[in-house]
Coordinates of C-alpha atoms in Angstrom, one line a residue:
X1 CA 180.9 134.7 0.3
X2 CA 177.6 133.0 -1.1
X3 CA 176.7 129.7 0.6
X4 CA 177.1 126.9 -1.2
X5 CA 174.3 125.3 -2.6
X6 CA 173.4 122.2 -0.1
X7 CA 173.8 119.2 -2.2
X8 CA 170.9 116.8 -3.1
X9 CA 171.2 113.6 -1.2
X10 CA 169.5 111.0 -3.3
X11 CA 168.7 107.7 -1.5
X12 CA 170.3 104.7 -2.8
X13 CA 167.3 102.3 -3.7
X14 CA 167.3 98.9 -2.3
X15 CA 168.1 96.0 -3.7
X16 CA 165.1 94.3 -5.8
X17 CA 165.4 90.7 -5.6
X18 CA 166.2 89.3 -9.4
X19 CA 163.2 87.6 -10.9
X20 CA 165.0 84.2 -12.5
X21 CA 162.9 83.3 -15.3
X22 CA 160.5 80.6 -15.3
X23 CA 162.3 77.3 -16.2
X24 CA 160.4 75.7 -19.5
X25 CA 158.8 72.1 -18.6
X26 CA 160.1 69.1 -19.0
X27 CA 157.1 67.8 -21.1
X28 CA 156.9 71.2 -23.5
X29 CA 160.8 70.9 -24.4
X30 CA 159.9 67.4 -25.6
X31 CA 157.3 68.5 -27.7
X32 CA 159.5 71.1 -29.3
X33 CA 162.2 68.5 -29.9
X34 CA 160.1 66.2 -31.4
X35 CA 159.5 68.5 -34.6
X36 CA 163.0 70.0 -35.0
X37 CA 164.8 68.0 -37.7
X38 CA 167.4 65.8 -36.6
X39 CA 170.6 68.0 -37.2
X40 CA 169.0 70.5 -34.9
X41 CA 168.2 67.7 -32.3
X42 CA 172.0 67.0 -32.0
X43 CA 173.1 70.5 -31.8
X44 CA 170.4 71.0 -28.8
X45 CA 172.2 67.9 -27.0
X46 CA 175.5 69.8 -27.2
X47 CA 173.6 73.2 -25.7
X48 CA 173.2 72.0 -21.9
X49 CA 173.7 69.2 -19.6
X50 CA 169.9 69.1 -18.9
X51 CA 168.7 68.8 -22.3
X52 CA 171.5 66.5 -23.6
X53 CA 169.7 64.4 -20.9
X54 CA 165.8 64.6 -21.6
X55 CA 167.2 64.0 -25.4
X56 CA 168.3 60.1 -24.1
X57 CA 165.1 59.7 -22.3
X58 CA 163.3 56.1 -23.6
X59 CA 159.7 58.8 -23.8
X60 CA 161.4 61.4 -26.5
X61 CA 163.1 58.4 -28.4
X62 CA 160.0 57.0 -28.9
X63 CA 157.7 60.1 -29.8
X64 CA 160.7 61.1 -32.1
X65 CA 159.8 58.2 -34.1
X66 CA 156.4 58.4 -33.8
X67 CA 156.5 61.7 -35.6
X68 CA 159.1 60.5 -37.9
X69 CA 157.0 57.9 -38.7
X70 CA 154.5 60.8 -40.7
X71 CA 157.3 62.2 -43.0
X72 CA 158.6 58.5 -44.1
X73 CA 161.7 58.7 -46.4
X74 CA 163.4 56.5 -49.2
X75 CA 167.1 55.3 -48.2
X76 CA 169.6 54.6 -50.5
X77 CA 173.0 52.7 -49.8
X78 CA 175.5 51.8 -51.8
X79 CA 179.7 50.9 -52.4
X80 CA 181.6 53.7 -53.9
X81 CA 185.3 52.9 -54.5
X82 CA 184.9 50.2 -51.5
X83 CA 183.2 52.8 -49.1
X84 CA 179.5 52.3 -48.4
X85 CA 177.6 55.6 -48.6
X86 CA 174.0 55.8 -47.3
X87 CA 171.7 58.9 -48.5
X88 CA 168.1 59.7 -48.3
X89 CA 165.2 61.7 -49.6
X90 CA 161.3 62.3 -48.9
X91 CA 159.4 59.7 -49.8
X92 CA 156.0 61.3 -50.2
X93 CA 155.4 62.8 -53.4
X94 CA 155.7 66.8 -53.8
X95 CA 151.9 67.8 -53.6
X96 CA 153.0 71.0 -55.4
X97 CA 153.7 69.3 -58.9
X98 CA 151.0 68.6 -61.2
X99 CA 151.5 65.4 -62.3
X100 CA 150.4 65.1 -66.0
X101 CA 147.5 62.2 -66.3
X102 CA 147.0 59.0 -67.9
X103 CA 148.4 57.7 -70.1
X104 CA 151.3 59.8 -70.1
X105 CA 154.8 59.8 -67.3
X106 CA 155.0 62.1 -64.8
X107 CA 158.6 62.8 -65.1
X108 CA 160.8 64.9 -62.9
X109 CA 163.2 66.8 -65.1
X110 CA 165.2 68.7 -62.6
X111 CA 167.1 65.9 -60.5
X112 CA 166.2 65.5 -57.0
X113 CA 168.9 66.0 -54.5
X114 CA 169.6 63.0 -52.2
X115 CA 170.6 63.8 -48.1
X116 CA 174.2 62.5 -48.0
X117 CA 173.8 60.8 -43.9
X118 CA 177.4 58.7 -43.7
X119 CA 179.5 56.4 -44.8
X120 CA 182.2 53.9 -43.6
X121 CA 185.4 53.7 -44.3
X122 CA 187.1 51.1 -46.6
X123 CA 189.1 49.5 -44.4
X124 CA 185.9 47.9 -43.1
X125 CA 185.2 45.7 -45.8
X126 CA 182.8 45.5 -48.5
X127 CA 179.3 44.5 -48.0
X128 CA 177.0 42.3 -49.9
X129 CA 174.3 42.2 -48.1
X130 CA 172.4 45.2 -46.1
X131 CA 169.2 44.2 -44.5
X132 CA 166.0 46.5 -44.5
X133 CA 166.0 49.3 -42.2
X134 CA 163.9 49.0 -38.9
X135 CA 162.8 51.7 -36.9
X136 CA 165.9 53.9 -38.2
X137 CA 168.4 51.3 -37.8
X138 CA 169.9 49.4 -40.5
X139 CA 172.2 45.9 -40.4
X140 CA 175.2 45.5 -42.7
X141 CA 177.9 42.8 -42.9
X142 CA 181.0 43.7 -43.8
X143 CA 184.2 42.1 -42.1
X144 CA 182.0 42.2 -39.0
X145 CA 178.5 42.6 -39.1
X146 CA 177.5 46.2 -38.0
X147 CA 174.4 48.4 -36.8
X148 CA 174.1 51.7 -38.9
X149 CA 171.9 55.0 -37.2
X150 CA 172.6 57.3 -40.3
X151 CA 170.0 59.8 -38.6
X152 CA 173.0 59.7 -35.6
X153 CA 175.9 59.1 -38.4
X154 CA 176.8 56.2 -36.1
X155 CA 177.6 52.7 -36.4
X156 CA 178.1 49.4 -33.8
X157 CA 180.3 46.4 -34.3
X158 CA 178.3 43.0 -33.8
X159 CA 180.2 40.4 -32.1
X160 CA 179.9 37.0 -33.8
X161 CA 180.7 33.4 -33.4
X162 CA 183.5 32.0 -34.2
X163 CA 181.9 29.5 -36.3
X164 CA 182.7 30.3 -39.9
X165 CA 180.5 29.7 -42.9
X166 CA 177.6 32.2 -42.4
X167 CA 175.1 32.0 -45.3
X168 CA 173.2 35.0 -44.5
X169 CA 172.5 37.2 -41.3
X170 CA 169.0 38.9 -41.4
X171 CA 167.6 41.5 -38.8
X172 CA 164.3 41.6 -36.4
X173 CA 162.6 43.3 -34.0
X174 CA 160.2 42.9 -31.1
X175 CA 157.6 45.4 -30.3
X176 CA 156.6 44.0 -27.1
X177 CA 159.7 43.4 -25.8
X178 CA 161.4 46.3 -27.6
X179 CA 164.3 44.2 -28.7
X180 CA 166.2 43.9 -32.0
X181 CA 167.6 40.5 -32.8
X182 CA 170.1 38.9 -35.3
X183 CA 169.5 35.7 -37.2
X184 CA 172.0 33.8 -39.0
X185 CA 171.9 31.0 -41.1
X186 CA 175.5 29.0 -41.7
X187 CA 176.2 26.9 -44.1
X188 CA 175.3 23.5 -42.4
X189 CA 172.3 25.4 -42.7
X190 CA 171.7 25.5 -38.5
X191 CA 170.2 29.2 -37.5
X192 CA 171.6 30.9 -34.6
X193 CA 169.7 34.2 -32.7
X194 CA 171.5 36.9 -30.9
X195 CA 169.8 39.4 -28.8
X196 CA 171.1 43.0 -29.2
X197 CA 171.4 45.0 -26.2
X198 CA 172.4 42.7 -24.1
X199 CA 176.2 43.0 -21.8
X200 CA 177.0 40.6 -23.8
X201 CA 176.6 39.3 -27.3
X202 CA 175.6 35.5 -27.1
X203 CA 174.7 33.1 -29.8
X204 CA 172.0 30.5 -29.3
X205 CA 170.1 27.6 -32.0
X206 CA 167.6 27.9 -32.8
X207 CA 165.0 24.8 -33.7
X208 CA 164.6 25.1 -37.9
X209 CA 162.8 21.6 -39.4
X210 CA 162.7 22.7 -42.4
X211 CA 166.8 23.1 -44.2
X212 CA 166.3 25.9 -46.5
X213 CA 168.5 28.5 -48.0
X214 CA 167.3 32.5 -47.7
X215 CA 167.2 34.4 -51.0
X216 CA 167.2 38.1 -51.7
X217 CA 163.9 39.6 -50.1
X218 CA 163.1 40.1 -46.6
X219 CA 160.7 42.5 -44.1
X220 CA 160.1 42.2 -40.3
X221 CA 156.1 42.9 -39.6
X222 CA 154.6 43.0 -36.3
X223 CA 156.9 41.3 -34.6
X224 CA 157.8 38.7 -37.6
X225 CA 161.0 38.3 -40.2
X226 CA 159.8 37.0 -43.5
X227 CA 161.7 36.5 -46.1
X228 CA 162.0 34.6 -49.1
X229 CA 163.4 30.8 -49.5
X230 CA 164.2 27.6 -51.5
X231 CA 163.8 24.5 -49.5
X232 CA 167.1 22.4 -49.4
X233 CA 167.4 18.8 -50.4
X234 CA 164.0 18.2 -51.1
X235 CA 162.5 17.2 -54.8
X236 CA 159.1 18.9 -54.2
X237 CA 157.6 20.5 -57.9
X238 CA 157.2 23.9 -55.5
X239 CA 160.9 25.0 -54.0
X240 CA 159.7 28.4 -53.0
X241 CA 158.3 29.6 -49.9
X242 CA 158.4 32.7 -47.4
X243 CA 160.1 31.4 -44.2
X244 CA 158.2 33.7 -41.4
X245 CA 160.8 33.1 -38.2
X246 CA 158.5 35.1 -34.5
X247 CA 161.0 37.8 -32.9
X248 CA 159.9 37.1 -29.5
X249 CA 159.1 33.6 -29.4
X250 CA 162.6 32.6 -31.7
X251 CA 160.5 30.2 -33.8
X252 CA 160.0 29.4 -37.9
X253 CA 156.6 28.8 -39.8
X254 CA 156.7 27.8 -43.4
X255 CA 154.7 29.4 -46.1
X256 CA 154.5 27.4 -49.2
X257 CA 153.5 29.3 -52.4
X258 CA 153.5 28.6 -55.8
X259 CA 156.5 30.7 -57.4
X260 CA 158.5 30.0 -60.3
X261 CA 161.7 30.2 -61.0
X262 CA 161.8 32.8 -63.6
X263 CA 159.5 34.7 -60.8
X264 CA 161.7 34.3 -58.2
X265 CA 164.6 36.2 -59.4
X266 CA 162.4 40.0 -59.6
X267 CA 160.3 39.5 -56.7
X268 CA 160.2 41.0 -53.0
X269 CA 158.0 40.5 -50.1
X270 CA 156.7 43.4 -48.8
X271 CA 153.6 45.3 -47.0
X272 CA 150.6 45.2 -48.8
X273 CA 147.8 47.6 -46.9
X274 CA 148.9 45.7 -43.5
X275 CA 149.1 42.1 -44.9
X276 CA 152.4 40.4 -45.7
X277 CA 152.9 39.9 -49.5
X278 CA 154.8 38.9 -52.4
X279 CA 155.3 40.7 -55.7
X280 CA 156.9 39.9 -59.3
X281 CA 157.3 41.2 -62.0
X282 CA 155.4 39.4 -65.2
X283 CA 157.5 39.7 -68.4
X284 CA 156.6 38.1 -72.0
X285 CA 157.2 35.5 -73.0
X286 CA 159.3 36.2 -76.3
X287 CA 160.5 39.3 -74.7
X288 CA 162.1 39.2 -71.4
X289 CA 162.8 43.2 -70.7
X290 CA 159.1 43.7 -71.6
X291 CA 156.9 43.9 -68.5
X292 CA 153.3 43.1 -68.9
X293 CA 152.3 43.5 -65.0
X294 CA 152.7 43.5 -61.4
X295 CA 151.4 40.0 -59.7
X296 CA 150.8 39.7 -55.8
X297 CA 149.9 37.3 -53.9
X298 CA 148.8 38.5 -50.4
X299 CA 148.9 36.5 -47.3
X300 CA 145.1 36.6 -45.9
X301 CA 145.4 33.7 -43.3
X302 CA 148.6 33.4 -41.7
X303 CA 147.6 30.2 -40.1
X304 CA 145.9 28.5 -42.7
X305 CA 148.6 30.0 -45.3
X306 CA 145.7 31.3 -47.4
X307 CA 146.7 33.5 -51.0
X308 CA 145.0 35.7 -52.8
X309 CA 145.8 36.7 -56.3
X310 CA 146.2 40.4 -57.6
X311 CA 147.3 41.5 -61.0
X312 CA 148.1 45.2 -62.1
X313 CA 148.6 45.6 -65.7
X314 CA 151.1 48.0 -66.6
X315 CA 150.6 50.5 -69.4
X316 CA 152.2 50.3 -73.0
X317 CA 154.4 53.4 -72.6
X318 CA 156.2 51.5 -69.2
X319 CA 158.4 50.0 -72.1
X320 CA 159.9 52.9 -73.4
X321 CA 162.4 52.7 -70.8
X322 CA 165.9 52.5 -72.4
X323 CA 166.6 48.9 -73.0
X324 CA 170.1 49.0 -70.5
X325 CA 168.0 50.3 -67.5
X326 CA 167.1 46.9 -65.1
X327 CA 164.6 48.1 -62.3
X328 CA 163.5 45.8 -59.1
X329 CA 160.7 46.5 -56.4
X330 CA 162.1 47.8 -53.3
X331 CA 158.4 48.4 -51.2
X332 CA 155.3 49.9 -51.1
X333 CA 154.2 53.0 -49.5
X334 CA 151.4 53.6 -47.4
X335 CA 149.9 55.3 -49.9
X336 CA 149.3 52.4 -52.4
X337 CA 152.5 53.2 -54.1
X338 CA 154.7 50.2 -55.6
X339 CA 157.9 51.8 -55.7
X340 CA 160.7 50.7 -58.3
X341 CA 164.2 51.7 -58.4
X342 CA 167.3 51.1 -61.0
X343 CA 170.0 48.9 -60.0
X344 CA 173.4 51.1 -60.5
X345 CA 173.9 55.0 -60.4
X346 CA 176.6 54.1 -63.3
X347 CA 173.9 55.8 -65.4
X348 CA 171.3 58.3 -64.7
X349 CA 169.5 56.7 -61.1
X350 CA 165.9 56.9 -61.5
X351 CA 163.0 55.8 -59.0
X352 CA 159.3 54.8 -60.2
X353 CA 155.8 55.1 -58.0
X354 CA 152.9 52.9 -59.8
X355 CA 149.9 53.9 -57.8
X356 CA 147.7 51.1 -57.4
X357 CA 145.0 53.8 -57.0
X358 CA 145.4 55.9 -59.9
X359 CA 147.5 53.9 -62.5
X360 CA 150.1 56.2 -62.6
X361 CA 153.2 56.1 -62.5
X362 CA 155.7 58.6 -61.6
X363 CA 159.7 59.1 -62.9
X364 CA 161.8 60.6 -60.5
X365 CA 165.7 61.0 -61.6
X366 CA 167.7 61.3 -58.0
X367 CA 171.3 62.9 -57.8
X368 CA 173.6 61.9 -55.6
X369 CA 176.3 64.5 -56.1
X370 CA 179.1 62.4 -56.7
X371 CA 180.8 61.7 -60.3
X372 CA 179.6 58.4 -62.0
X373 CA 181.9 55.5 -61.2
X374 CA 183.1 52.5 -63.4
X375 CA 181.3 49.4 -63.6
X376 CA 183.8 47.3 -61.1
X377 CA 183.7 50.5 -58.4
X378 CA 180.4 50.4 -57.6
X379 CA 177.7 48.0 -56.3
X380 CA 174.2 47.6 -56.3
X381 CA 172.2 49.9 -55.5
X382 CA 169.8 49.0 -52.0
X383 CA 166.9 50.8 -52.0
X384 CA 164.2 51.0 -49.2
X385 CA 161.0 52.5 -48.6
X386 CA 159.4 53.6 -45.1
X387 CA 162.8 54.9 -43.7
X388 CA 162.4 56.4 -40.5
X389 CA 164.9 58.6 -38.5
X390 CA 166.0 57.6 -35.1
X391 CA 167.6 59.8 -32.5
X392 CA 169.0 57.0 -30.6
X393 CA 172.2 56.3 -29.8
X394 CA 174.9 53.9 -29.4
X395 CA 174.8 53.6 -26.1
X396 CA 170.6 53.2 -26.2
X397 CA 171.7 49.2 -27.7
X398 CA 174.7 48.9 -24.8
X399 CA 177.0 48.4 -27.4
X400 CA 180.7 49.5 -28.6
X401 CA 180.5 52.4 -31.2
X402 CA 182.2 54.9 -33.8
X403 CA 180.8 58.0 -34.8
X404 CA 181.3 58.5 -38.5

């Protein structure tokens, strides 16, 4: 018999230590976060334990908003069948679409698709009055006065004071202490403050010499709440007046102007280039639903309550608007844009830029994807302009939430 072959004895090879890859730094993953949109931001908190926790961090919150802050957006908000919806949209215009020139409308034909955020539900209450948004967030009283992140679909209950009898409740901020504030007026026409954020909601007064009554318009600048007012009890020719009330310091200054009161009614305070400012609408005399122009009048010297005057005159062909379409200013843009918007998505919803640069204006129509409602299911619209999303959440304010 043969031998047998002798078998091949193959060394087994040792054991390579496993290379573990290279863990991505802290400050790179923030960077990449920063530019994913914010549906993608939320997902990535769900993926891991570590990045759900450089998502909270105070630094990423911040540069989040800072980047935000390039791609601005127009919010809508409005009741449908007694639940408040909130949507948005860009607010730059589409660079792509050749706007036809002077003296014609640039019209969008193909309606623009609104960003459906949140809503809550019925049971809440109705709400009359939503205050502009800052830095993302946005106040609303209903039954109880509530914080809205639609970027986060998430909303806060406010505690309040027992007190009954609140005239209005308007919302602030301060940049150097990075704290957002609550003032409320009541109808003995005292102010109270609340500091947000806090363990505990408290209520304090707040010294107001002059009794007034807030109206419809308000923006917080730099650290300061204007908003438009009408002096109480006194016989003065000149009721009007932007009531500027410091964040940080919890004090009022006056700003008398001269605004009348068929004025009063389609104006709005807003930013002007950096400079606080108040805009109307001029109208004819013999024909109220014709507009002749825009009038400012921008605040040049806060402390010396200087004006200055500036008129845009709006071209013939404005008017051809359907005569049941009422429009109000809702902002400007940083652009130079005076932005307009109708006041009920009963009919066709329509926004308007007037470029103070070029003249133009520009018709957008905006579809909300929802049927049209009857007159008594649906409220004003609230429009606003330099919307910014906000990654924060509840938690980030120490207050009680529900996500939506």
């Amino acid at each position: 018999m043969g031998k047998r072959p002798k078998q091949q004895v193959t060394a087994r090879p040792r054991k390579c230590p496993i290379e573990k890859p290279e863990e991505i730094p802290d400050d790179l993953l923030i960077d990449v976060f920063s530019r994913l949109p914010i549906e993608d931001v939320a997902r990535c908190r769900c993926l891991s334990r570590v990045w759900s926790s450089i998502l909270r961090r105070r630094y990423f919150t911040e540069l989040f908003h800072k980047m935000s802050s390039t791609r601005p957006r127009i919010l809508f908000t409005f009741l449908y069948y007694g639940k408040r919806l909130f949507y948005s949209m860009p607010q730059d215009l589409d660079p792509s679409n050749h706007y036809s020139p002077l003296p014609y409308f640039s019209i969008s034909y193909s309606p623009i698709s609104a960003h459906y955020h949140m809503h809550f539900p019925k049971v809440l209450g109705a709400s009359a009055k939503v205050c502009p948004p800052i830095l993302g967030l946005i106040c609303c009283k209903s039954s109880k006065t509530m914080i809205f992140n639609p970027s986060t679909r998430e909303s806060k209950f406010i505690s309040t004071t027992k007190r009954v009898g609140v005239k209005s409740t308007s919302f602030g901020y301060d940049p150097i202490d990075k704290l957002f504030k609550l003032l409320s007026m009541y109808d003995d026409y005292v102010c109270r403050v609340s500091t947000l954020g806090t363990e505990e909601v408290t209520w304090r007064t707040v010294e107001c010499t002059v009794p007034h009554h807030p109206l419809h318009s308000e923006i917080c600048m730099d650290g300061v709440l204007y908003y438009l007012a009408r002096r109480v009890g006194d016989e003065t020719p000149k009721p009007y007046m932007v009531a500027a009330f410091e964040v940080r310091l919890e004090r009022f200054k006056f700003l008398p102007m001269d605004l009348r009161c068929k004025d009063i009614g389609c104006s709005a305070v807003i930013d002007y280039k950096g400079k606080l400012a108040v805009v109307w609408l001029n109208v004819e005399r013999d024909n109220q639903r014709h507009i002749e122009s825009f009038e400012l009048r921008v605040l040049n010297d806060v402390d010396e309550v200087k004006w200055s005057q500036i008129i845009y005159e709006l071209p013939n062909y404005w008017n051809n608007l359907p005569a049941d379409i009422d429009v109000s200013i809702v902002g400007m843009t940083s652009a130079g844009e005076i932005v307009l918007a109708t006041s009920h998505i009963r009919h066709p919803f329509y926004i308007f830029y007037y470029s103070t640069v070029t003249l133009a204006i520009v018709q957008l129509r905006i579809d909300f994807g929802i049927e049209a409602p009857e007159a008594n299911h649906c409220s004003t619209m609230s429009t606003f302009v330099n919307h910014v999303e906000n990654v924060e959440l509840a938690c980030g304010l120490g207050l009680s939430s529900i996500a939506m």
